[in-house]
mmCIF file of C-alpha atoms in Angstrom:
data_model
loop_
_atom_site.group_PDB
_atom_site.id
_atom_site.type_symbol
_atom_site.label_atom_id
_atom_site.label_comp_id
_atom_site.label_asym_id
_atom_site.label_seq_id
_atom_site.Cartn_x
_atom_site.Cartn_y
_atom_site.Cartn_z
ATOM 1 C CA UNK A 1 -12.473 7.510 15.477
ATOM 2 C CA UNK A 2 -11.079 6.379 12.128
ATOM 3 C CA UNK A 3 -8.200 7.501 9.935
ATOM 4 C CA UNK A 4 -6.597 6.906 6.574
ATOM 5 C CA UNK A 5 -2.817 6.837 6.377
ATOM 6 C CA UNK A 6 -0.075 6.546 3.797
ATOM 7 C CA UNK A 7 3.706 6.637 3.765
ATOM 8 C CA UNK A 8 5.560 8.966 1.442
ATOM 9 C CA UNK A 9 8.902 10.417 0.404
ATOM 10 C CA UNK A 10 9.788 13.156 -2.053
ATOM 11 C CA UNK A 11 9.647 10.784 -5.031
ATOM 12 C CA UNK A 12 6.067 9.726 -4.163
ATOM 13 C CA UNK A 13 4.546 13.147 -3.438
ATOM 14 C CA UNK A 14 2.555 13.262 -6.693
ATOM 15 C CA UNK A 15 1.102 9.863 -5.927
ATOM 16 C CA UNK A 16 0.186 11.010 -2.423
ATOM 17 C CA UNK A 17 -1.608 14.108 -3.750
ATOM 18 C CA UNK A 18 -3.624 11.959 -6.142
ATOM 19 C CA UNK A 19 -4.432 9.396 -3.439
ATOM 20 C CA UNK A 20 -5.741 12.176 -1.191
ATOM 21 C CA UNK A 21 -7.794 13.687 -4.022
ATOM 22 C CA UNK A 22 -9.283 10.294 -4.826
ATOM 23 C CA UNK A 23 -10.291 9.694 -1.197
ATOM 24 C CA UNK A 24 -11.821 13.142 -0.873
ATOM 25 C CA UNK A 25 -14.317 12.279 -3.615
ATOM 26 C CA UNK A 26 -15.944 9.860 -1.149
ATOM 27 C CA UNK A 27 -15.002 10.672 2.452
ATOM 28 C CA UNK A 28 -13.861 13.375 4.872
ATOM 29 C CA UNK A 29 -12.189 10.951 7.311
ATOM 30 C CA UNK A 30 -8.739 12.344 8.312
ATOM 31 C CA UNK A 31 -5.842 11.564 5.976
ATOM 32 C CA UNK A 32 -2.448 11.045 7.630
ATOM 33 C CA UNK A 33 0.935 11.042 5.915
ATOM 34 C CA UNK A 34 3.962 9.419 7.521
ATOM 35 C CA UNK A 35 6.872 11.577 6.398
ATOM 36 C CA UNK A 36 10.134 10.034 5.173
ATOM 37 C CA UNK A 37 12.518 13.011 4.953
ATOM 38 C CA UNK A 38 10.096 15.204 3.001
ATOM 39 C CA UNK A 39 11.424 18.503 1.724
ATOM 40 C CA UNK A 40 9.748 21.492 3.371
ATOM 41 C CA UNK A 41 7.927 22.478 0.183
ATOM 42 C CA UNK A 42 6.487 18.973 -0.234
ATOM 43 C CA UNK A 43 5.357 18.824 3.375
ATOM 44 C CA UNK A 44 3.648 22.206 2.953
ATOM 45 C CA UNK A 45 2.057 21.062 -0.312
ATOM 46 C CA UNK A 46 0.480 18.028 1.361
ATOM 47 C CA UNK A 47 -0.685 20.089 4.331
ATOM 48 C CA UNK A 48 -2.296 22.574 1.942
ATOM 49 C CA UNK A 49 -4.272 19.661 0.493
ATOM 50 C CA UNK A 50 -5.509 18.847 3.989
ATOM 51 C CA UNK A 51 -3.146 16.037 4.978
ATOM 52 C CA UNK A 52 -1.928 15.568 8.546
ATOM 53 C CA UNK A 53 1.817 15.138 8.014
ATOM 54 C CA UNK A 54 3.563 13.205 10.785
ATOM 55 C CA UNK A 55 7.243 12.599 11.387
ATOM 56 C CA UNK A 56 7.927 9.826 13.884
ATOM 57 C CA UNK A 57 11.589 9.267 13.048
ATOM 58 C CA UNK A 58 13.060 6.634 10.789
ATOM 59 C CA UNK A 59 12.625 2.874 11.044
ATOM 60 C CA UNK A 60 14.668 0.406 9.023
ATOM 61 C CA UNK A 61 15.578 -3.273 9.148
ATOM 62 C CA UNK A 62 18.886 -5.073 8.777
ATOM 63 C CA UNK A 63 16.965 -7.712 6.791
ATOM 64 C CA UNK A 64 15.612 -5.262 4.201
ATOM 65 C CA UNK A 65 16.861 -5.652 0.636
ATOM 66 C CA UNK A 66 15.848 -3.337 -2.187
ATOM 67 C CA UNK A 67 14.845 -5.154 -5.368
ATOM 68 C CA UNK A 68 16.592 -4.322 -8.689
ATOM 69 C CA UNK A 69 13.523 -2.593 -10.156
ATOM 70 C CA UNK A 70 13.518 0.039 -7.398
ATOM 71 C CA UNK A 71 15.690 2.983 -8.373
ATOM 72 C CA UNK A 72 16.074 4.234 -4.790
ATOM 73 C CA UNK A 73 18.545 2.056 -2.892
ATOM 74 C CA UNK A 74 16.796 2.989 0.378
ATOM 75 C CA UNK A 75 13.359 1.868 -0.836
ATOM 76 C CA UNK A 76 13.102 -1.329 1.251
ATOM 77 C CA UNK A 77 14.318 0.375 4.425
ATOM 78 C CA UNK A 78 11.994 3.308 3.825
ATOM 79 C CA UNK A 79 9.004 0.972 3.659
ATOM 80 C CA UNK A 80 9.646 -0.232 7.205
ATOM 81 C CA UNK A 81 8.464 3.196 8.355
ATOM 82 C CA UNK A 82 5.016 1.712 7.664
ATOM 83 C CA UNK A 83 5.282 0.135 11.123
ATOM 84 C CA UNK A 84 4.477 3.559 12.598
ATOM 85 C CA UNK A 85 0.816 3.019 11.708
ATOM 86 C CA UNK A 86 0.505 0.725 14.732
ATOM 87 C CA UNK A 87 1.428 3.757 16.840
ATOM 88 C CA UNK A 88 -1.543 5.851 15.674
ATOM 89 C CA UNK A 89 -3.380 4.908 18.841
ATOM 90 C CA UNK A 90 -5.692 7.927 18.784
ATOM 91 C CA UNK A 91 -7.638 6.039 16.098
ATOM 92 C CA UNK A 92 -9.807 2.987 16.755
ATOM 93 C CA UNK A 93 -9.000 1.728 13.263
ATOM 94 C CA UNK A 94 -6.898 2.934 10.346
ATOM 95 C CA UNK A 95 -6.739 1.985 6.702
ATOM 96 C CA UNK A 96 -3.244 2.148 5.285
ATOM 97 C CA UNK A 97 -2.802 2.647 1.525
ATOM 98 C CA UNK A 98 0.438 2.805 -0.423
ATOM 99 C CA UNK A 99 0.896 6.214 -2.014
ATOM 100 C CA UNK A 100 0.773 4.705 -5.514
ATOM 101 C CA UNK A 101 -2.910 3.817 -5.085
ATOM 102 C CA UNK A 102 -6.094 5.362 -6.460
ATOM 103 C CA UNK A 103 -9.436 5.030 -4.669
ATOM 104 C CA UNK A 104 -12.310 4.674 -7.150
ATOM 105 C CA UNK A 105 -15.165 3.702 -4.798
ATOM 106 C CA UNK A 106 -16.069 4.548 -1.204
ATOM 107 C CA UNK A 107 -14.313 2.160 1.207
ATOM 108 C CA UNK A 108 -15.359 3.686 4.544
ATOM 109 C CA UNK A 109 -17.499 0.613 5.271
ATOM 110 C CA UNK A 110 -14.345 -1.417 5.925
ATOM 111 C CA UNK A 111 -13.833 0.430 9.216
ATOM 112 C CA UNK A 112 -16.907 -1.391 10.549
ATOM 113 C CA UNK A 113 -15.327 -4.838 10.182
ATOM 114 C CA UNK A 114 -14.753 -6.522 13.545
ATOM 115 C CA UNK A 115 -11.121 -7.466 12.874
ATOM 116 C CA UNK A 116 -7.743 -6.371 14.237
ATOM 117 C CA UNK A 117 -5.795 -6.894 11.020
ATOM 118 C CA UNK A 118 -6.916 -7.411 7.437
ATOM 119 C CA UNK A 119 -5.274 -7.355 4.017
ATOM 120 C CA UNK A 120 -5.772 -8.487 0.435
ATOM 121 C CA UNK A 121 -4.164 -11.606 -1.054
ATOM 122 C CA UNK A 122 -1.057 -11.076 -3.124
ATOM 123 C CA UNK A 123 -1.186 -12.026 -6.799
ATOM 124 C CA UNK A 124 1.619 -14.504 -7.448
ATOM 125 C CA UNK A 125 3.166 -16.387 -10.349
ATOM 126 C CA UNK A 126 4.202 -20.015 -9.878
ATOM 127 C CA UNK A 127 7.109 -21.187 -12.036
ATOM 128 C CA UNK A 128 8.391 -24.669 -12.819
ATOM 129 C CA UNK A 129 11.551 -25.897 -14.474
ATOM 130 C CA UNK A 130 13.254 -23.560 -16.931
ATOM 131 C CA UNK A 131 11.235 -20.731 -15.379
ATOM 132 C CA UNK A 132 8.094 -21.861 -17.182
ATOM 133 C CA UNK A 133 4.977 -20.182 -15.812
ATOM 134 C CA UNK A 134 2.744 -22.899 -14.362
ATOM 135 C CA UNK A 135 0.046 -20.844 -12.710
ATOM 136 C CA UNK A 136 -0.836 -17.324 -11.599
ATOM 137 C CA UNK A 137 -3.498 -16.429 -9.098
ATOM 138 C CA UNK A 138 -4.182 -14.802 -5.751
ATOM 139 C CA UNK A 139 -2.411 -16.473 -2.856
ATOM 140 C CA UNK A 140 -4.350 -18.127 -0.048
ATOM 141 C CA UNK A 141 -1.599 -17.570 2.511
ATOM 142 C CA UNK A 142 0.305 -14.413 1.507
ATOM 143 C CA UNK A 143 -0.960 -10.838 1.468
ATOM 144 C CA UNK A 144 0.094 -7.674 -0.299
ATOM 145 C CA UNK A 145 1.052 -5.069 2.314
ATOM 146 C CA UNK A 146 -0.019 -2.109 0.184
ATOM 147 C CA UNK A 147 -3.510 -2.031 1.685
ATOM 148 C CA UNK A 148 -4.038 -2.805 5.365
ATOM 149 C CA UNK A 149 -6.883 -2.429 7.829
ATOM 150 C CA UNK A 150 -5.590 -2.429 11.416
ATOM 151 C CA UNK A 151 -6.408 -1.582 14.986
ATOM 152 C CA UNK A 152 -3.405 0.381 16.305
ATOM 153 C CA UNK A 153 -1.940 -0.977 19.546
ATOM 154 C CA UNK A 154 1.149 0.180 21.431
ATOM 155 C CA UNK A 155 1.950 -3.410 22.409
ATOM 156 C CA UNK A 156 1.899 -4.615 18.798
ATOM 157 C CA UNK A 157 3.928 -1.576 17.739
ATOM 158 C CA UNK A 158 6.588 -2.392 20.323
ATOM 159 C CA UNK A 159 6.647 -6.045 19.330
ATOM 160 C CA UNK A 160 7.029 -5.230 15.639
ATOM 161 C CA UNK A 161 9.950 -2.927 16.399
ATOM 162 C CA UNK A 162 11.620 -5.608 18.512
ATOM 163 C CA UNK A 163 11.257 -8.273 15.793
ATOM 164 C CA UNK A 164 11.922 -6.307 12.599
ATOM 165 C CA UNK A 165 15.609 -7.293 12.415
ATOM 166 C CA UNK A 166 15.035 -10.949 13.254
ATOM 167 C CA UNK A 167 12.754 -12.281 10.515
ATOM 168 C CA UNK A 168 13.999 -14.348 7.578
ATOM 169 C CA UNK A 169 12.101 -14.137 4.285
ATOM 170 C CA UNK A 170 14.520 -14.746 1.422
ATOM 171 C CA UNK A 171 11.954 -14.439 -1.355
ATOM 172 C CA UNK A 172 10.581 -11.139 -0.007
ATOM 173 C CA UNK A 173 13.094 -9.326 2.254
ATOM 174 C CA UNK A 174 10.827 -6.335 2.815
ATOM 175 C CA UNK A 175 8.170 -4.940 5.132
ATOM 176 C CA UNK A 176 5.711 -7.181 3.295
ATOM 177 C CA UNK A 177 7.759 -10.286 4.013
ATOM 178 C CA UNK A 178 8.105 -9.236 7.641
ATOM 179 C CA UNK A 179 4.406 -8.551 8.161
ATOM 180 C CA UNK A 180 3.480 -11.843 6.493
ATOM 181 C CA UNK A 181 5.845 -13.563 8.889
ATOM 182 C CA UNK A 182 4.356 -11.773 11.895
ATOM 183 C CA UNK A 183 0.706 -12.266 10.899
ATOM 184 C CA UNK A 184 1.124 -15.741 9.409
ATOM 185 C CA UNK A 185 -2.250 -17.556 9.465
ATOM 186 C CA UNK A 186 -3.686 -14.721 11.545
ATOM 187 C CA UNK A 187 -5.063 -12.195 9.089
ATOM 188 C CA UNK A 188 -8.540 -11.493 7.773
ATOM 189 C CA UNK A 189 -8.680 -11.814 4.006
ATOM 190 C CA UNK A 190 -10.222 -8.882 2.154
ATOM 191 C CA UNK A 191 -11.424 -9.038 -1.418
ATOM 192 C CA UNK A 192 -8.845 -8.195 -4.082
ATOM 193 C CA UNK A 193 -11.098 -5.367 -5.246
ATOM 194 C CA UNK A 194 -9.464 -3.287 -2.481
ATOM 195 C CA UNK A 195 -5.963 -3.852 -3.857
ATOM 196 C CA UNK A 196 -6.265 -4.422 -7.600
ATOM 197 C CA UNK A 197 -2.652 -4.362 -8.738
ATOM 198 C CA UNK A 198 -1.180 -3.459 -12.095
ATOM 199 C CA UNK A 199 0.268 -6.976 -12.138
ATOM 200 C CA UNK A 200 -3.226 -8.391 -12.587
ATOM 201 C CA UNK A 201 -4.038 -5.800 -15.257
ATOM 202 C CA UNK A 202 -0.955 -6.656 -17.307
ATOM 203 C CA UNK A 203 -0.564 -10.401 -16.636
ATOM 204 C CA UNK A 204 -4.152 -11.574 -16.243
ATOM 205 C CA UNK A 205 -6.447 -9.188 -18.093
ATOM 206 C CA UNK A 206 -9.287 -11.728 -18.040
ATOM 207 C CA UNK A 207 -9.255 -11.770 -14.236
ATOM 208 C CA UNK A 208 -9.080 -7.957 -14.158
ATOM 209 C CA UNK A 209 -12.051 -7.684 -16.498
ATOM 210 C CA UNK A 210 -14.072 -10.098 -14.352
ATOM 211 C CA UNK A 211 -13.760 -7.881 -11.280
ATOM 212 C CA UNK A 212 -13.425 -4.480 -12.966
ATOM 213 C CA UNK A 213 -16.954 -3.314 -12.121
ATOM 214 C CA UNK A 214 -16.311 -3.952 -8.409
ATOM 215 C CA UNK A 215 -12.764 -2.597 -8.085
ATOM 216 C CA UNK A 216 -12.506 -0.059 -5.272
ATOM 217 C CA UNK A 217 -8.756 0.631 -5.158
ATOM 218 C CA UNK A 218 -6.199 0.419 -7.966
ATOM 219 C CA UNK A 219 -2.584 -0.216 -6.978
ATOM 220 C CA UNK A 220 0.005 1.050 -9.478
ATOM 221 C CA UNK A 221 2.773 -1.385 -8.644
ATOM 222 C CA UNK A 222 6.148 -1.144 -10.427
ATOM 223 C CA UNK A 223 5.589 1.597 -13.048
ATOM 224 C CA UNK A 224 4.201 4.807 -11.550
ATOM 225 C CA UNK A 225 1.585 6.773 -13.513
ATOM 226 C CA UNK A 226 3.148 10.161 -12.733
ATOM 227 C CA UNK A 227 6.260 8.981 -14.591
ATOM 228 C CA UNK A 228 4.244 8.057 -17.682
ATOM 229 C CA UNK A 229 2.984 10.576 -20.198
ATOM 230 C CA UNK A 230 -0.800 10.800 -20.272
ATOM 231 C CA UNK A 231 -0.696 10.657 -24.071
ATOM 232 C CA UNK A 232 -0.995 7.063 -25.237
ATOM 233 C CA UNK A 233 -0.970 5.552 -21.741
ATOM 234 C CA UNK A 234 -3.068 2.584 -20.611
ATOM 235 C CA UNK A 235 -6.643 3.104 -19.445
ATOM 236 C CA UNK A 236 -5.763 2.655 -15.770
ATOM 237 C CA UNK A 237 -3.142 5.411 -16.020
ATOM 238 C CA UNK A 238 -5.755 7.653 -17.597
ATOM 239 C CA UNK A 239 -7.935 7.164 -14.497
ATOM 240 C CA UNK A 240 -5.016 8.302 -12.348
ATOM 241 C CA UNK A 241 -4.303 11.349 -14.503
ATOM 242 C CA UNK A 242 -7.979 12.364 -14.548
ATOM 243 C CA UNK A 243 -8.004 12.406 -10.737
ATOM 244 C CA UNK A 244 -4.600 14.065 -10.362
ATOM 245 C CA UNK A 245 -5.521 16.830 -12.820
ATOM 246 C CA UNK A 246 -8.903 17.510 -11.238
#
């Protein structure tokens, strides 16, 4: 039995609705939402769209630090609630997607991969002296935690909870830094077409154009499309608005 899952709070409800709509164009596999203090009306809204809304209680980390571009001071701690996906043991496999993602092709085939944990490489910039950009490309040894394929296990869930306050990742003090620390050199690398981030679209348009025909999931990192007017927005925002308004 398979399941899709996301994590959401009140500020990401619009993104979650659009993510669910985008998935429903291709699949009827159950869609789970891990609730971070959702208002009653938002929980009901998601349930009316067919989501299974689940509240497992809050998880945070003493190592979590919210970056300056996140307006919510609790953002980094909130993201540690993602660890609950390892507790969805009624599923043989789950695909986790951040709630600022849009599915544009069927991805059900990923459930058939014989792996316990898989993710897509993170797109990184490498700087030299005077903050001069030397190179930008997908990392060979660091993944973006916005899209994950996992086999839930109670033992892994317990281990993650026991370690979440003990990791050190100064450059990325977040759930992503923690999971990269935990799964270091032990993750299956998925193609970046399953986590095509805005960063690539804005910083490396040539690379985006090369893979555009194959992109399966768009990840709206940093600026959220529901906070941008549809008039005059970029083409990838227009894709989001077309799905959200459908």
